[in-house]
Tab-separated table of C-alpha atoms in Angstrom:
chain	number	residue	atom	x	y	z
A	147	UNK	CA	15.543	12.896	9.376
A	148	UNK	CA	14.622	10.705	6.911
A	149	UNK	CA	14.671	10.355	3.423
A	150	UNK	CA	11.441	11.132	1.816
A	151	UNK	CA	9.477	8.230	0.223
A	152	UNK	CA	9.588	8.407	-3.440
A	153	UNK	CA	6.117	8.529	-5.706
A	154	UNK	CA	4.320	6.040	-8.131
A	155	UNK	CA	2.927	7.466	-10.454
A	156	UNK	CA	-0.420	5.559	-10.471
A	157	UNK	CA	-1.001	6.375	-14.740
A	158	UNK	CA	2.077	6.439	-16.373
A	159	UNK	CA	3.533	9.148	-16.806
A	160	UNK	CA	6.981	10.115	-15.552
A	161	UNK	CA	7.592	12.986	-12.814
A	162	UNK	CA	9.293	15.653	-14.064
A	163	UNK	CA	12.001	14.972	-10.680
A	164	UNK	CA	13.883	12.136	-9.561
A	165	UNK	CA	13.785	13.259	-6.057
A	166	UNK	CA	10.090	13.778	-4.297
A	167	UNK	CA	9.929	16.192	-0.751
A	168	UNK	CA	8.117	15.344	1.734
A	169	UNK	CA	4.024	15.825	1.093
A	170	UNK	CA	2.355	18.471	3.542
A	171	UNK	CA	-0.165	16.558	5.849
A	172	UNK	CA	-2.947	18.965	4.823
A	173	UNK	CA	-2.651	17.652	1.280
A	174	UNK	CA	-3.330	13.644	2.433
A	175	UNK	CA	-6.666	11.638	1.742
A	176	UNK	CA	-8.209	12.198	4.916
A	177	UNK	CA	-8.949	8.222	4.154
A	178	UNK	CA	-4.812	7.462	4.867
A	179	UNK	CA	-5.380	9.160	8.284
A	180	UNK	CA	-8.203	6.821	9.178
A	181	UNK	CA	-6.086	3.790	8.172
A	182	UNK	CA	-2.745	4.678	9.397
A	183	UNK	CA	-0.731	3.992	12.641
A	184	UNK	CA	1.107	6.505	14.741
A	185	UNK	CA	3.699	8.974	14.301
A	186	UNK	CA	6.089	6.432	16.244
A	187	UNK	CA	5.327	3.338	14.271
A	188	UNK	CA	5.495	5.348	10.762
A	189	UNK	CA	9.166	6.696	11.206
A	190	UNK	CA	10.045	3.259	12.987
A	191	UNK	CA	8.929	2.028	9.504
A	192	UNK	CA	10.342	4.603	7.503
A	193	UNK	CA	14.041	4.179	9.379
A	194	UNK	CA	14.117	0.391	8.118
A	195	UNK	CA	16.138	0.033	5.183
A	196	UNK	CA	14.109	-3.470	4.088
A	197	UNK	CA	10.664	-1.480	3.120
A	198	UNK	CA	9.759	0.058	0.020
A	199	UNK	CA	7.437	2.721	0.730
A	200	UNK	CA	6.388	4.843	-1.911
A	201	UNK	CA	3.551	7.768	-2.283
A	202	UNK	CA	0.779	7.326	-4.884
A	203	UNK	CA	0.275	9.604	-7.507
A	204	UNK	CA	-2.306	10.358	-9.794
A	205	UNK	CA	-2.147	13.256	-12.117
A	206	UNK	CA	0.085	14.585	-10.245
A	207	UNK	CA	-1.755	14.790	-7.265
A	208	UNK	CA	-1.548	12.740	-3.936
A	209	UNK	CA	-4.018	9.647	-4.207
A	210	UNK	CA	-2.399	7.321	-1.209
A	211	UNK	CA	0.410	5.460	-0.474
A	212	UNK	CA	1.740	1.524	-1.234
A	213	UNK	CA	4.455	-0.281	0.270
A	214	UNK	CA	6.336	-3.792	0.616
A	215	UNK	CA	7.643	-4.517	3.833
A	216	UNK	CA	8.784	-8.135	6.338
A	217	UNK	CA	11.619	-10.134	6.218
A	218	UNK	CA	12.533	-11.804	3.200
A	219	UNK	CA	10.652	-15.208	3.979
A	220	UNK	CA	7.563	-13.080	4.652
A	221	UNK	CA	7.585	-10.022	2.302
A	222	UNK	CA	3.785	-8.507	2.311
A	223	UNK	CA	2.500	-5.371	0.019
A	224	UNK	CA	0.127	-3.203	1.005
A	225	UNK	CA	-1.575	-0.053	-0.028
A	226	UNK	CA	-4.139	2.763	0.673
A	227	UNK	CA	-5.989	4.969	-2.106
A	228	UNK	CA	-8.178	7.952	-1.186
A	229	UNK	CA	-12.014	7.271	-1.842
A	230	UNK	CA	-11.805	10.117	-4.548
A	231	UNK	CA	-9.307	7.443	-6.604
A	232	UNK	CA	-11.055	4.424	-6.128
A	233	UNK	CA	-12.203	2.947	-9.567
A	234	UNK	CA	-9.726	4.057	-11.987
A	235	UNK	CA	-7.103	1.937	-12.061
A	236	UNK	CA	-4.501	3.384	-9.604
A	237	UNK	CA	-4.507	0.815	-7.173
A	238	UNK	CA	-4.079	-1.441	-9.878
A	239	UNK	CA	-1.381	0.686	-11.019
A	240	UNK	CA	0.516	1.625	-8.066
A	241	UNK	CA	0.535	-2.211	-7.247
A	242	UNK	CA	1.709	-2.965	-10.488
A	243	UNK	CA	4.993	-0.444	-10.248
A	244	UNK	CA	5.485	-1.494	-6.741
A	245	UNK	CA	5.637	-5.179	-7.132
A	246	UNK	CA	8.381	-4.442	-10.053
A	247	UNK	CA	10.208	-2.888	-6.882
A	248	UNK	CA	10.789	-5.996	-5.462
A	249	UNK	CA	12.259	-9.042	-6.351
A	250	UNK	CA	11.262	-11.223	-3.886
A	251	UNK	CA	9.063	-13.774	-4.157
A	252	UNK	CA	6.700	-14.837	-2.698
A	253	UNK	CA	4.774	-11.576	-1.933
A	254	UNK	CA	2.075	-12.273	0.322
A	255	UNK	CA	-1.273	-9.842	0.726
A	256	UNK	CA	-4.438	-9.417	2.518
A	257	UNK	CA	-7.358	-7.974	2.266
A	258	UNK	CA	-11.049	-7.685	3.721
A	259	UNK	CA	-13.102	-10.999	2.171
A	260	UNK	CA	-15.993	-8.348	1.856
A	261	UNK	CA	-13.770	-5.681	-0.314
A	262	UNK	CA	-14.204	-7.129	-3.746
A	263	UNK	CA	-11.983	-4.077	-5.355
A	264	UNK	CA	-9.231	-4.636	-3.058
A	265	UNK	CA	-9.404	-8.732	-4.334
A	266	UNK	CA	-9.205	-7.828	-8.243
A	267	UNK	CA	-7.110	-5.217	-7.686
A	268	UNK	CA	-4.186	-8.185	-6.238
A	269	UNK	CA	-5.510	-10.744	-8.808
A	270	UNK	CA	-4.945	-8.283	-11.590
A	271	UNK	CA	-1.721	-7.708	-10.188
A	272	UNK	CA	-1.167	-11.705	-10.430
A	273	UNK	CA	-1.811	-12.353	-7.282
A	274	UNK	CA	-3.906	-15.532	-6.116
A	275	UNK	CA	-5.885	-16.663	-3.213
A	276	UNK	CA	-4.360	-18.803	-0.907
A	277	UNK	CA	-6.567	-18.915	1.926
A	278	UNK	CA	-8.689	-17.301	4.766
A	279	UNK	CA	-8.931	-16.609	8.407
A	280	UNK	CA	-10.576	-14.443	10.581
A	281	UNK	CA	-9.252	-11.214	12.645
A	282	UNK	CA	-9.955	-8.056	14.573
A	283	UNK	CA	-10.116	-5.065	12.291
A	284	UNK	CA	-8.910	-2.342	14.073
A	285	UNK	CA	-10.083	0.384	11.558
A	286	UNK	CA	-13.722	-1.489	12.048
A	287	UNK	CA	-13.488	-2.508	15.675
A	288	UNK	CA	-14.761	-5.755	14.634
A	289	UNK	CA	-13.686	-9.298	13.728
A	290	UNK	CA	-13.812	-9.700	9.593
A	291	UNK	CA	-13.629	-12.299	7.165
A	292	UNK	CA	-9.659	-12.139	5.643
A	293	UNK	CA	-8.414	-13.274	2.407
A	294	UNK	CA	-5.111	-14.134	2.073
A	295	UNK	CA	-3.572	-14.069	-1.493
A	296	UNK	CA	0.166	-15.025	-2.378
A	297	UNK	CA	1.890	-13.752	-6.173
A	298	UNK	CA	4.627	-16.739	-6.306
């Protein structure tokens, strides 16, 4: 079994536990199920010591998930915040908790060139672009323009 990811809480304020169980699937974003992987590649994930995976919180409630993962020359963040959150400053403040998380630096990031919240949300976080590429998208089944963004 393993241990259950500990929250961020997105706004501030402190949870009233140290420990966090495991959230019921039927309380998740249905947005983290559209973006996730499989069972097998999550506890894979989850079973490595190296990533920092932590649920999102806002209010309280279960707004997505962030986490830092890759080997130390190679350290990437990356997150996922239900529709319902976007536009309120818990990306930007999940990022901001996680990144204090981990020491390492250079974080590296990327994001969609055509999802301007995802962009500010990194900058804000200190983040800066560092260059571009192009890829298949798997949740789009499409190539897309990528941004690539580094926080030294």
């Amino acid at each position: 079994m393993h241990p259950p990811a500990r929250p961020l809480d997105a706004r501030g304020s402190s949870s009233r536990s140290s420990r966090h169980s495991t959230v019921p699937t039927a309380r998740l974003p249905a947005t983290i199920y559209a973006l996730t992987a499989p069972i097998e590649m999550i506890s894979k994930v989850r079973s490595d010591p190296s990533v920092i995976l932590r649920t999102v919180l806002a209010d309280g409630a279960v707004a997505g998930h962030a986490a830092v993962f890759g080997p130390p020359s190679e350290r990437e963040v990356t997150y996922v915040i239900g529709r319902a959150h976007w536009g309120q400053g818990i990306a930007t403040g999940a990022l901001a908790e996680l990144i204090k998380l981990e020491p390492t630096r250079p974080l590296h990031a990327d994001a969609a060139a055509d999802n301007a919240g995802s962009i500010r949300v990194l900058e804000k976080c200190g983040f800066v672009v560092t260059g571009k590429s192009r890829c298949f998208a798997r949740a789009r089944e499409q190539d897309i323009d990528l941004v690539h963004l580094t926080l030294g």
